[in-house]
Coordinates of C-alpha atoms and ligand atoms in Angstrom, one line a residue:
S1 CA 0.0 0.0 0.0
I2 CA 1.0 3.6 -0.3
L3 CA 1.0 3.9 3.4
A4 CA 3.6 1.2 3.7
Q5 CA 5.8 2.9 1.2
T6 CA 5.6 6.3 2.8
P7 CA 6.6 5.9 6.5
V8 CA 7.9 9.5 6.4
G9 CA 5.3 11.0 8.7
K10 CA 5.6 8.1 11.1
A11 CA 9.4 8.4 11.3
F12 CA 9.1 12.1 12.2
A13 CA 6.3 11.6 14.6
V14 CA 8.4 9.2 16.6
N15 CA 10.8 12.1 17.4
K16 CA 8.3 13.9 19.5
P17 CA 8.6 12.0 22.8
A18 CA 12.3 11.8 22.3
T19 CA 12.4 15.6 22.0
K20 CA 10.5 16.0 25.3
R21 CA 12.8 13.6 27.1
R22 CA 15.8 15.4 25.8
R23 CA 14.6 18.7 27.1
A24 CA 13.9 17.1 30.5
S25 CA 17.3 15.6 30.9
G26 CA 19.4 18.0 28.9
M27 CA 21.0 15.0 27.3
P28 CA 20.8 13.8 23.8
Y29 CA 18.4 10.9 23.4
P30 CA 18.5 8.3 20.8
L31 CA 16.4 8.9 17.8
C32 CA 14.7 5.5 17.5
T33 CA 12.6 5.3 20.6
R34 CA 11.0 2.1 19.4
D35 CA 14.2 0.3 20.1
S36 CA 15.2 1.7 23.4
G37 CA 16.7 -1.5 24.8
R38 CA 19.9 -0.8 26.6
G39 CA 22.3 -2.0 24.0
R40 CA 20.5 -0.4 21.2
A41 CA 20.2 3.0 22.9
A42 CA 23.9 2.9 23.7
C43 CA 24.9 2.1 20.1
L44 CA 22.8 4.9 18.8
R45 CA 25.1 7.4 20.5
P46 CA 27.9 8.6 18.3
Q47 CA 31.2 7.0 19.3
A48 CA 34.0 9.4 20.2
A49 CA 32.2 12.2 18.5
P50 CA 34.2 15.5 18.4
Q51 CA 32.8 18.4 20.4
P52 CA 30.4 20.5 18.3
H53 CA 31.3 24.0 17.6
G54 CA 30.8 26.8 15.1
R55 CA 28.3 29.3 13.8
A56 CA 25.7 26.9 12.6
L57 CA 25.5 25.0 15.8
G58 CA 25.2 28.2 17.8
A59 CA 22.3 29.3 15.7
F60 CA 20.8 25.9 16.1
R61 CA 21.0 26.0 19.9
S62 CA 19.7 29.5 20.3
E63 CA 16.4 28.5 19.0
S64 CA 14.6 27.6 22.2
R65 CA 11.3 27.0 20.5
N66 CA 12.7 24.0 18.8
D67 CA 16.0 22.9 20.2
T68 CA 16.4 19.8 18.1
L69 CA 16.3 18.8 14.5
A70 CA 12.9 17.4 15.2
P71 CA 10.8 19.1 12.6
A72 CA 8.6 22.0 13.5
E73 CA 4.9 21.0 13.3
T74 CA 2.7 23.0 11.1
G75 CA -1.0 23.8 11.2
A76 CA -3.6 21.2 12.0
A77 CA -1.2 18.4 12.6
S78 CA 0.5 20.4 15.3
R79 CA -2.7 21.2 17.1
K80 CA -4.0 17.7 16.9
S81 CA -0.8 16.1 18.2
A82 CA -0.7 18.5 21.1
T83 CA -3.7 16.7 22.6
R84 CA -2.1 13.3 22.5
S85 CA -0.3 11.5 25.2
S86 CA 3.4 12.2 25.1
A87 CA 4.1 8.7 26.4
L88 CA 3.4 7.1 23.1
P89 CA 4.9 8.0 19.7
E90 CA 2.4 9.6 17.5
V91 CA 1.6 7.7 14.3
R92 CA -0.1 9.8 11.7
I93 CA -2.5 7.6 9.8
R94 CA -2.9 8.8 6.3
R95 CA -5.5 7.8 3.8
K96 CA -4.3 6.7 0.4
E97 CA -5.9 9.8 -1.2
D98 CA -4.0 12.1 1.1
A99 CA -0.7 10.5 0.2
M100 CA -1.5 11.1 -3.5
T101 CA -2.0 14.8 -3.1
S102 CA 0.7 17.1 -4.3
D103 CA 1.8 18.2 -0.8
V104 CA 5.4 17.3 -0.3
D105 CA 6.2 15.1 2.7
V106 CA 9.3 16.9 4.0
V107 CA 10.7 20.3 3.5
I108 CA 14.2 21.4 4.7
L109 CA 14.5 25.2 5.0
G110 CA 17.3 27.6 5.9
G111 CA 20.2 25.3 5.0
N112 CA 23.6 25.9 3.6
I113 CA 23.1 23.2 1.1
I114 CA 26.1 21.9 -0.9
T115 CA 24.3 20.1 -3.7
V116 CA 27.2 18.7 -5.7
D117 CA 25.2 19.7 -8.7
P118 CA 27.5 21.9 -10.8
A119 CA 24.5 23.7 -12.4
H120 CA 23.3 24.9 -8.9
P121 CA 26.1 24.3 -6.4
R122 CA 24.4 25.9 -3.4
A123 CA 20.8 26.0 -2.2
Q124 CA 18.8 26.8 0.9
A125 CA 15.8 24.4 0.7
I126 CA 14.9 20.9 -0.4
A127 CA 11.4 19.3 -0.7
V128 CA 11.0 15.6 -0.5
K129 CA 8.1 13.4 -1.6
F130 CA 8.2 9.7 -0.6
D131 CA 11.9 9.0 -0.7
R132 CA 12.9 11.4 -3.5
I133 CA 13.9 15.0 -3.9
V134 CA 11.2 16.9 -5.7
A135 CA 12.5 20.4 -5.4
V136 CA 15.8 22.2 -4.6
G137 CA 16.1 26.0 -4.4
Q138 CA 15.7 29.0 -2.1
D139 CA 13.3 29.0 0.9
D140 CA 10.7 31.1 -0.9
E141 CA 10.8 28.8 -3.9
V142 CA 10.2 25.6 -1.9
R143 CA 7.7 27.0 0.7
P144 CA 4.8 27.1 -1.7
L145 CA 5.0 23.3 -1.9
M146 CA 4.2 22.8 1.7
G147 CA 0.8 21.6 2.8
A148 CA -0.8 20.7 6.1
G149 CA 0.8 17.3 6.1
T150 CA 4.3 18.5 5.3
K151 CA 7.0 18.1 8.0
V152 CA 9.3 21.1 8.1
I153 CA 12.9 20.9 9.2
D154 CA 14.6 24.2 9.9
A155 CA 18.2 23.6 9.3
H156 CA 19.2 26.9 11.0
G157 CA 22.0 27.5 8.6
M158 CA 23.5 24.0 9.1
T159 CA 25.5 22.7 6.1
V160 CA 23.6 20.0 4.3
T161 CA 25.5 17.6 1.9
P162 CA 24.4 14.6 0.0
G163 CA 24.8 11.5 2.3
F164 CA 28.3 10.3 2.1
I165 CA 29.1 7.1 0.2
D166 CA 32.0 5.0 1.3
A167 CA 33.0 3.2 -1.8
H168 CA 35.2 0.7 -0.1
C169 CA 34.6 -0.5 3.4
H170 CA 33.8 -3.7 5.3
P171 CA 30.8 -2.9 7.5
M172 CA 30.0 -6.4 8.4
D173 CA 33.6 -7.0 9.6
A174 CA 33.5 -3.7 11.5
G175 CA 30.2 -4.6 13.2
R176 CA 31.4 -8.1 14.2
R177 CA 34.6 -6.7 15.7
S178 CA 32.8 -4.0 17.8
L179 CA 30.3 -6.6 18.9
L180 CA 32.6 -9.6 19.7
R181 CA 36.2 -8.5 20.1
V182 CA 38.4 -6.4 22.3
D183 CA 39.4 -3.1 20.7
C184 CA 43.2 -3.0 20.8
G185 CA 43.4 0.2 18.7
P186 CA 45.2 3.4 19.7
D187 CA 42.0 5.2 20.7
K188 CA 41.3 2.5 23.4
A189 CA 44.8 1.5 24.4
S190 CA 47.8 3.7 24.3
T191 CA 50.5 1.3 25.4
I192 CA 51.0 -2.5 25.2
A193 CA 50.2 -2.7 28.9
D194 CA 46.8 -1.1 28.2
V195 CA 46.2 -3.7 25.5
K196 CA 47.1 -6.5 27.9
R197 CA 44.9 -5.1 30.6
A198 CA 41.9 -4.9 28.3
L199 CA 42.5 -8.5 27.1
A200 CA 42.9 -9.8 30.6
E201 CA 39.6 -8.2 31.6
R202 CA 37.8 -9.8 28.8
A203 CA 39.5 -13.2 29.6
L204 CA 37.9 -13.1 33.0
A205 CA 34.5 -12.9 31.3
T206 CA 35.3 -15.6 28.7
P207 CA 34.8 -19.3 29.4
P208 CA 38.1 -21.2 29.4
G209 CA 38.9 -22.8 26.1
Q210 CA 36.9 -20.2 24.1
W211 CA 38.8 -17.8 21.8
L212 CA 39.8 -14.4 23.2
L213 CA 39.8 -12.1 20.2
G214 CA 41.2 -8.6 19.7
F215 CA 41.3 -6.2 16.7
G216 CA 42.8 -2.9 15.7
Y217 CA 46.3 -3.4 17.0
D218 CA 48.7 -0.9 15.3
E219 CA 52.2 -0.8 16.7
A220 CA 53.0 2.3 14.7
K221 CA 50.6 4.3 16.9
L222 CA 52.1 2.9 20.2
P223 CA 55.2 4.0 21.9
E224 CA 56.6 0.5 21.8
K225 CA 56.5 0.4 18.0
R226 CA 56.4 -3.4 17.8
L227 CA 54.0 -6.3 17.4
L228 CA 52.7 -8.2 20.4
T229 CA 54.7 -11.3 21.3
R230 CA 53.5 -14.7 22.0
S231 CA 54.9 -14.6 25.6
E232 CA 53.1 -11.3 26.3
L233 CA 49.9 -12.9 25.2
D234 CA 50.7 -16.0 27.2
E235 CA 50.9 -13.7 30.2
V236 CA 47.4 -12.5 29.5
T237 CA 46.0 -16.0 29.5
L238 CA 46.9 -19.7 29.0
Q239 CA 43.3 -20.7 29.5
H240 CA 42.2 -19.3 26.2
P241 CA 43.6 -19.3 22.7
V242 CA 44.2 -15.7 21.8
F243 CA 44.1 -14.1 18.3
I244 CA 44.7 -10.4 17.9
E245 CA 44.1 -9.0 14.5
H246 CA 46.4 -6.2 13.2
S247 CA 44.6 -3.0 12.0
S248 CA 45.9 -3.7 8.5
G249 CA 44.1 -7.1 8.5
H250 CA 47.3 -8.7 7.2
I251 CA 48.9 -9.9 10.5
G252 CA 47.5 -12.0 13.4
M253 CA 49.2 -12.3 16.8
L254 CA 48.6 -15.5 18.8
N255 CA 49.5 -16.9 22.2
T256 CA 50.8 -20.5 22.7
P257 CA 47.3 -22.1 23.0
G258 CA 46.3 -20.3 19.8
L259 CA 49.3 -21.5 17.9
E260 CA 48.6 -25.0 19.2
R261 CA 45.0 -24.8 17.8
G262 CA 46.6 -24.2 14.4
N263 CA 49.0 -27.1 14.9
L264 CA 51.8 -24.6 14.4
N265 CA 55.3 -25.2 15.8
R266 CA 58.9 -24.4 15.0
N267 CA 58.9 -27.1 12.3
S268 CA 55.9 -25.6 10.4
P269 CA 57.0 -24.4 7.0
D270 CA 55.8 -21.0 5.9
P271 CA 52.5 -21.2 4.0
E272 CA 52.2 -20.1 0.4
G273 CA 51.5 -16.4 0.3
G274 CA 52.3 -15.9 3.9
K275 CA 54.8 -16.3 6.7
Y276 CA 55.1 -17.3 10.4
G277 CA 57.1 -14.9 12.5
R278 CA 60.1 -16.5 14.3
D279 CA 62.6 -15.4 17.0
S280 CA 66.3 -15.6 16.6
A281 CA 66.3 -19.2 17.8
G282 CA 63.8 -20.2 15.2
E283 CA 60.8 -20.5 17.6
L284 CA 57.5 -19.1 16.5
D285 CA 57.0 -15.7 18.0
G286 CA 53.2 -15.8 17.7
C287 CA 52.9 -13.5 14.6
V288 CA 51.3 -14.9 11.4
F289 CA 51.4 -12.9 8.2
E290 CA 49.0 -12.8 5.3
S291 CA 47.8 -16.3 4.4
G292 CA 49.3 -17.6 7.7
Q293 CA 46.1 -16.3 9.2
D294 CA 43.7 -18.1 6.8
Q295 CA 43.1 -21.3 8.8
F296 CA 42.2 -19.2 11.9
I297 CA 39.9 -16.7 10.3
G298 CA 38.7 -18.7 7.3
R299 CA 39.9 -16.3 4.6
G300 CA 41.6 -16.5 1.3
A301 CA 42.1 -20.0 -0.2
Y302 CA 41.3 -21.8 3.1
R303 CA 38.0 -23.7 2.6
G304 CA 37.8 -25.7 5.9
Q305 CA 36.0 -24.7 9.0
P306 CA 37.9 -21.7 10.5
L307 CA 39.5 -22.4 13.8
I308 CA 37.9 -19.3 15.2
P309 CA 34.2 -20.1 15.0
D310 CA 32.1 -17.8 12.8
P311 CA 29.5 -15.6 14.5
T312 CA 26.0 -16.9 14.6
P313 CA 23.4 -15.4 12.2
E314 CA 21.9 -13.5 15.1
Q315 CA 25.2 -12.0 16.0
D316 CA 25.7 -11.1 12.4
R317 CA 22.4 -9.3 12.2
Q318 CA 23.3 -7.4 15.4
A319 CA 26.7 -6.6 13.8
V320 CA 25.3 -5.1 10.7
A321 CA 22.7 -3.1 12.7
L322 CA 25.5 -1.8 14.9
A323 CA 27.6 -0.8 11.8
S324 CA 24.6 0.9 10.2
T325 CA 23.9 2.9 13.4
L326 CA 27.5 4.0 13.5
A327 CA 27.5 4.9 9.8
G328 CA 24.4 7.0 10.4
S329 CA 26.2 8.9 13.1
L330 CA 28.9 9.8 10.6
G331 CA 26.6 11.0 7.8
I332 CA 27.2 7.9 5.7
T333 CA 24.2 6.7 3.7
G334 CA 25.9 4.4 1.3
W335 CA 28.4 1.5 1.6
H336 CA 30.2 -0.5 -1.0
E337 CA 30.8 -3.7 0.9
M338 CA 34.0 -4.9 -0.7
L339 CA 34.3 -8.5 0.3
A340 CA 30.8 -9.9 0.4
D341 CA 30.2 -13.6 0.8
P342 CA 27.0 -15.6 1.3
T343 CA 27.0 -15.0 5.1
I344 CA 27.4 -11.3 4.7
L345 CA 24.7 -11.1 2.0
R346 CA 22.4 -13.1 4.2
A347 CA 23.1 -10.8 7.2
F348 CA 22.4 -7.6 5.1
Q349 CA 19.0 -9.1 4.0
T350 CA 18.1 -10.2 7.5
T351 CA 19.0 -6.9 9.0
R352 CA 17.0 -5.1 6.4
A353 CA 14.0 -7.3 7.1
H354 CA 14.2 -6.4 10.7
G355 CA 14.1 -2.7 9.8
E356 CA 17.6 -2.2 11.2
L357 CA 19.5 -1.4 8.0
H358 CA 19.7 2.3 7.5
T359 CA 22.6 2.4 5.0
R360 CA 22.4 1.6 1.3
V361 CA 24.6 -1.3 0.3
S362 CA 26.3 -2.2 -3.0
A363 CA 27.9 -5.5 -2.4
Y364 CA 31.0 -6.7 -4.3
I365 CA 31.2 -10.4 -4.0
Y366 CA 34.4 -12.3 -3.5
I367 CA 35.5 -13.8 -6.8
D368 CA 35.6 -17.3 -5.3
Y369 CA 31.8 -17.2 -5.6
L370 CA 31.8 -16.3 -9.3
N371 CA 30.3 -19.6 -10.4
E372 CA 27.4 -19.1 -7.9
I373 CA 26.9 -15.5 -9.1
T374 CA 26.9 -16.3 -12.8
G375 CA 25.1 -19.6 -12.2
A376 CA 22.2 -17.7 -10.7
G377 CA 22.3 -15.2 -13.6
L378 CA 23.1 -12.3 -11.4
Q379 CA 24.7 -9.2 -12.8
S380 CA 25.9 -5.9 -11.5
G381 CA 22.9 -3.8 -10.4
F382 CA 20.7 -6.7 -9.3
G383 CA 18.7 -5.6 -6.3
D384 CA 17.3 -2.2 -5.4
S385 CA 18.4 1.2 -4.1
M386 CA 18.8 -0.3 -0.6
L387 CA 20.7 -3.5 -1.3
R388 CA 22.2 -4.5 -4.6
I389 CA 25.0 -6.5 -6.2
G390 CA 27.8 -4.2 -7.2
G391 CA 30.1 -6.8 -8.8
A392 CA 33.0 -9.1 -8.2
K393 CA 35.9 -8.4 -5.9
L394 CA 39.4 -9.8 -6.2
L395 CA 42.2 -9.6 -3.7
G396 CA 45.7 -8.6 -4.6
D397 CA 49.0 -7.4 -3.2
G398 CA 49.8 -6.4 0.3
A399 CA 48.7 -3.5 2.4
L400 CA 49.7 0.2 2.2
S401 CA 49.8 0.7 5.9
G402 CA 51.4 -2.7 6.5
R403 CA 54.1 -1.7 4.1
T404 CA 53.6 -4.8 2.0
A405 CA 52.3 -3.2 -1.2
F406 CA 54.0 -4.8 -4.3
L407 CA 56.5 -2.3 -5.7
W408 CA 58.8 -1.9 -8.7
E409 CA 61.5 -0.3 -6.6
P410 CA 62.3 -1.6 -3.1
Y411 CA 61.0 0.1 0.0
A412 CA 63.1 3.1 1.2
G413 CA 66.0 2.0 3.3
T414 CA 66.0 -1.6 1.9
T415 CA 67.6 -3.2 -1.1
D416 CA 65.4 -6.2 -1.6
N417 CA 62.0 -5.6 0.0
Y418 CA 59.5 -5.2 -2.8
G419 CA 56.4 -6.1 -0.8
V420 CA 54.0 -9.0 -1.3
Q421 CA 52.6 -9.8 -4.7
G422 CA 49.7 -11.8 -3.1
A423 CA 48.0 -13.0 -6.3
S424 CA 49.5 -14.5 -9.5
A425 CA 49.0 -12.7 -12.8
E426 CA 47.7 -15.9 -14.5
M427 CA 45.0 -16.6 -11.9
M428 CA 43.9 -12.9 -11.8
E429 CA 43.7 -12.7 -15.5
A430 CA 41.6 -15.8 -15.8
Q431 CA 39.2 -14.6 -13.0
V432 CA 38.9 -11.1 -14.5
L433 CA 38.2 -12.5 -17.9
A434 CA 35.4 -14.7 -16.5
A435 CA 33.8 -12.0 -14.4
H436 CA 34.0 -9.4 -17.2
K437 CA 32.5 -11.9 -19.7
A438 CA 29.7 -12.5 -17.3
G439 CA 28.8 -8.8 -17.3
L440 CA 30.0 -8.0 -13.8
Q441 CA 31.8 -4.9 -12.8
I442 CA 35.1 -5.8 -11.1
G443 CA 37.0 -4.3 -8.2
I444 CA 40.6 -5.4 -7.5
H445 CA 42.7 -4.6 -4.5
A446 CA 45.9 -3.1 -5.7
N447 CA 48.3 -0.8 -3.7
G448 CA 51.7 -1.0 -5.2
D449 CA 52.6 0.3 -8.6
R450 CA 53.9 -3.1 -9.7
F451 CA 50.6 -4.8 -8.8
I452 CA 48.5 -1.9 -10.2
G453 CA 50.3 -2.5 -13.5
M454 CA 49.3 -6.2 -13.3
V455 CA 45.7 -5.3 -12.7
M456 CA 45.7 -3.1 -15.7
D457 CA 47.1 -5.9 -17.8
A458 CA 44.3 -8.1 -16.7
Y459 CA 41.6 -5.5 -17.4
E460 CA 43.1 -4.7 -20.8
K461 CA 43.1 -8.3 -21.9
A462 CA 39.5 -8.9 -20.7
V463 CA 38.2 -5.8 -22.3
G464 CA 40.2 -6.5 -25.5
A465 CA 38.7 -10.0 -25.7
Y466 CA 35.1 -8.9 -24.9
P467 CA 34.7 -5.2 -25.6
R468 CA 32.2 -3.5 -23.3
Q469 CA 31.3 0.1 -23.2
D470 CA 31.4 1.8 -19.8
H471 CA 32.5 -1.2 -17.7
R472 CA 33.8 1.0 -14.9
H473 CA 36.2 -1.6 -13.6
R474 CA 37.8 -0.4 -10.4
I475 CA 41.2 -0.3 -8.8
E476 CA 40.7 -0.5 -5.1
H477 CA 43.2 1.7 -3.1
C478 CA 45.2 2.6 -6.2
S479 CA 47.9 3.9 -3.9
V480 CA 51.4 4.0 -5.4
M481 CA 50.8 5.6 -8.8
T482 CA 53.1 6.9 -11.5
P483 CA 52.4 9.2 -14.5
E484 CA 52.5 6.2 -16.8
L485 CA 50.0 4.2 -14.8
L486 CA 47.8 7.3 -14.6
A487 CA 47.8 7.7 -18.4
R488 CA 47.0 4.0 -18.9
M489 CA 44.3 4.1 -16.3
K490 CA 42.6 7.0 -18.2
R491 CA 42.9 5.1 -21.5
L492 CA 41.4 2.0 -20.1
G493 CA 38.4 3.8 -18.5
L494 CA 39.1 2.6 -15.0
V495 CA 37.7 4.0 -11.7
A496 CA 40.1 4.9 -8.8
I497 CA 39.0 4.1 -5.2
P498 CA 41.9 5.6 -3.2
F499 CA 41.9 5.7 0.6
G500 CA 40.6 9.1 1.7
E501 CA 41.8 9.3 5.2
Y502 CA 45.2 7.5 5.1
I503 CA 47.5 10.4 4.7
Y504 CA 46.2 11.9 7.9
Y505 CA 45.6 8.7 9.9
H506 CA 48.4 6.5 8.7
G507 CA 50.8 9.3 7.6
E508 CA 53.5 8.1 10.0
K509 CA 53.9 4.9 8.0
M510 CA 54.3 6.6 4.6
S511 CA 58.0 7.4 4.9
S512 CA 58.9 3.9 3.9
Y513 CA 57.7 4.7 0.4
G514 CA 60.3 7.4 0.0
A515 CA 59.9 11.0 -1.0
K516 CA 59.6 10.5 -4.8
R517 CA 56.8 7.9 -4.5
L518 CA 55.0 10.1 -2.0
E519 CA 54.6 12.8 -4.6
T520 CA 52.2 10.7 -6.6
M521 CA 50.8 8.4 -3.9
L522 CA 47.0 8.4 -3.4
P523 CA 47.1 11.1 -6.1
H524 CA 43.7 12.7 -5.7
R525 CA 44.8 15.9 -7.6
D526 CA 46.2 13.9 -10.5
F527 CA 43.1 11.7 -10.7
L528 CA 40.8 14.7 -10.9
D529 CA 43.0 16.6 -13.3
A530 CA 43.3 13.6 -15.6
G531 CA 39.5 13.2 -15.6
I532 CA 39.8 9.7 -14.0
P533 CA 36.6 9.0 -12.0
V534 CA 37.5 8.8 -8.3
A535 CA 35.4 7.8 -5.3
G536 CA 35.9 8.2 -1.5
S537 CA 36.8 5.2 0.6
S538 CA 38.0 4.4 4.1
D539 CA 38.6 0.6 4.0
Y540 CA 37.0 0.8 7.4
P541 CA 37.9 -0.9 9.8
C542 CA 41.5 -0.5 8.4
G543 CA 41.2 3.3 8.9
P544 CA 38.6 5.6 10.5
W545 CA 35.2 5.6 8.9
N546 CA 34.5 9.3 9.5
P547 CA 34.3 11.1 6.1
L548 CA 35.3 14.4 7.8
V549 CA 38.7 12.8 8.6
A550 CA 39.0 12.0 4.9
I551 CA 38.1 15.6 4.0
R552 CA 40.7 17.0 6.3
S553 CA 43.3 14.4 5.0
C554 CA 42.7 15.2 1.3
V555 CA 42.6 18.9 1.9
T556 CA 45.7 19.2 4.0
R557 CA 47.7 16.1 3.0
K558 CA 49.1 16.3 6.5
S559 CA 49.7 13.4 8.9
R560 CA 48.4 13.5 12.5
A561 CA 51.8 14.8 13.5
G562 CA 51.4 17.6 11.0
D563 CA 53.9 16.4 8.4
G564 CA 53.0 17.3 4.8
I565 CA 53.0 14.3 2.4
G566 CA 52.8 14.8 -1.3
L567 CA 51.3 18.3 -0.9
R568 CA 50.8 18.7 -4.7
Q569 CA 48.0 16.2 -4.4
R570 CA 45.8 18.4 -2.2
I571 CA 42.3 18.9 -3.4
T572 CA 39.6 21.3 -2.1
A573 CA 37.0 20.4 0.5
E574 CA 34.4 21.0 -2.2
E575 CA 36.2 18.4 -4.4
V576 CA 36.5 15.9 -1.5
I577 CA 32.8 16.2 -0.8
R578 CA 32.1 15.5 -4.5
V579 CA 34.4 12.5 -4.4
Y580 CA 32.7 11.1 -1.3
T581 CA 29.2 11.5 -2.7
L582 CA 28.8 11.6 -6.5
G583 CA 32.1 9.9 -7.0
G584 CA 30.9 6.9 -4.9
A585 CA 27.6 6.8 -6.7
Y586 CA 29.4 6.7 -10.1
A587 CA 31.7 4.0 -9.0
S588 CA 28.7 1.6 -8.6
F589 CA 26.7 2.9 -11.6
E590 CA 24.2 4.8 -9.3
E591 CA 24.9 8.4 -10.2
E592 CA 21.3 8.7 -11.6
T593 CA 19.8 8.1 -8.2
K594 CA 22.4 9.0 -5.6
G595 CA 25.3 11.2 -4.8
S596 CA 24.0 14.7 -5.3
I597 CA 21.0 16.9 -4.2
E598 CA 19.1 17.1 -7.5
I599 CA 15.4 16.6 -8.4
G600 CA 14.6 12.9 -8.8
K601 CA 17.4 11.6 -6.6
L602 CA 17.0 9.8 -3.3
A603 CA 16.6 12.1 -0.3
D604 CA 19.8 11.0 1.5
F605 CA 21.5 13.9 3.3
A606 CA 24.1 14.6 6.0
F607 CA 23.5 17.7 8.3
L608 CA 26.8 19.2 9.5
S609 CA 27.4 21.6 12.3
D610 CA 29.7 23.7 10.1
D611 CA 30.8 24.1 6.5
P612 CA 33.9 22.0 5.6
T613 CA 34.6 24.3 2.7
T614 CA 34.9 27.4 4.9
V615 CA 36.2 26.4 8.3
D616 CA 39.9 26.3 9.1
T617 CA 41.2 23.1 7.5
E618 CA 42.7 21.8 10.8
R619 CA 39.2 22.1 12.3
I620 CA 37.3 20.1 9.7
T621 CA 37.5 17.1 12.0
D622 CA 35.8 19.1 14.8
I623 CA 32.6 19.4 12.7
S624 CA 29.8 17.3 14.1
V625 CA 27.3 15.3 12.1
M626 CA 24.0 16.7 13.5
A627 CA 21.6 14.4 11.6
T628 CA 21.5 11.9 8.8
M629 CA 18.5 11.5 6.5
L630 CA 17.9 8.4 4.3
G631 CA 15.1 8.3 1.8
G632 CA 13.4 11.3 3.5
K633 CA 13.6 9.8 7.0
L634 CA 15.9 10.9 9.8
V635 CA 18.0 7.8 10.7
Y636 CA 20.3 9.7 13.0
E637 CA 20.0 12.7 15.2
K638 CA 22.7 14.0 17.5
Ligands
LIG701 ZN1 42.1 -4.0 0.1
LIG702 ZN1 39.2 -3.6 1.8

């Protein structure tokens, strides 16, 4: 029915009691009062959100009549609702005929709207009908569209952008980690002693024999500057096997019971495509690199039951819901899930069926499932605007932040370290050919210049054998670039998906690439100048998800320590916003419906406390996401 398709009024009405409670307590209250269970409420709060500041927020707060983003009621609807009990959310029942009238459902007024539409770059007001934008313009142009049933949001000068699209991230992974593992990252633990303490605490609450898991460990951000050792983890517990995942995803750290679960000892030969760390006496030191992790986490070529048991379907649903809530708090309305498998696809569908998926997903499915994808006749674009198949994903060389990207010239300060190739050219070319022939868009992980060249070889051969207009095959990360690769990329019509936030967040690791390579590494300026389509991506959880960190990173090209890295590659905040919205939409063939604030597109917006294009560049990361709208409904409110 029409009613079922247009829950806009209902979504807004639900805000009313939340608003009242917020006033009473002076504390922010989660938007979704229907799910006010303890865990749910907690996860609706933004995590580690920066302190709000700035002109827009000041204006926003000074309005005592309406101290939240909850829309101002108009006319009859307001009078009617005033008589209702405040204990229950108001649900405005609409007749089908009402829904078909020309009144718009939602109007946003008084915004500083960055449209990402070159014909009309700035606007004040937006009108939404159902889940689509029906008008964009000045307040006085949009006001006449309002009717008695229209919900009005006064943006109070806040900056409104299209919802951010993260074109390469791993939301399912991220949600699972937050739900089931100990955060060993620098924001939670600033020394190895902190990491051990956090793990020991969790060990007390974990039945003996069960895995104790950690994630986010990053030695470069700790004073000790080294990986965890087996003996340190043995000190934490010998009652549990321990597995700590490095923030790059390329290294695991185990204690002795963990190594024993994997039947690993000093006589174990290094696996193909990986390595076991050893001390000077040849004993395993507990670190497993690349494919050395596979039997534990069930990744890569490993096809057996992973030693670390998979989460249950119920846990997976909670994990996706948690990730979606977090994304909403960051203004993210679109994900490209870049390593989807049947479990992940199932979890997205279940979460959506539960009404807990508030982020649009394009899923790129791991190439190992190519036969299943093509056998079912699925092609890129299958699905709808909420959940669809993006294409096929191939893995490749090592990690940029792990300094294992596959290079032509050795790493700075070494004579023979070229990184890790990861995948063979023959295998990759065969897989690319098959996926391309099947009509799928393809994304391949490639960091180093040498591997990027191999990826281009594979794409060139496939497109040569089966010419296809507008294939938009992608190079994920596309980190270490050269002028030659850039020209070739343009010629082949490939899409670049570089890390947005890495220069800022992982800047301290970049010196190993040497000054010359840094000039053209993650070359946002070069991509844009060459006319190569480029999308924004975090590879979260390998780096922070927050698009504002990416905006700061791309605008300043400065590390957290303030060191400039490849400054020639700076782009403007306006350009980063475009990359993180329309760029992402283009990268999944969705630029007709997503990525900018234009009539006919989906009503997905981020409301920001300040304007990233005008604030001091060092303060971009202080901007708060005040609200996020998806398809005309507020899915997050600070
Ligand atoms: Zn990758
Ligand atoms: Zn990735």
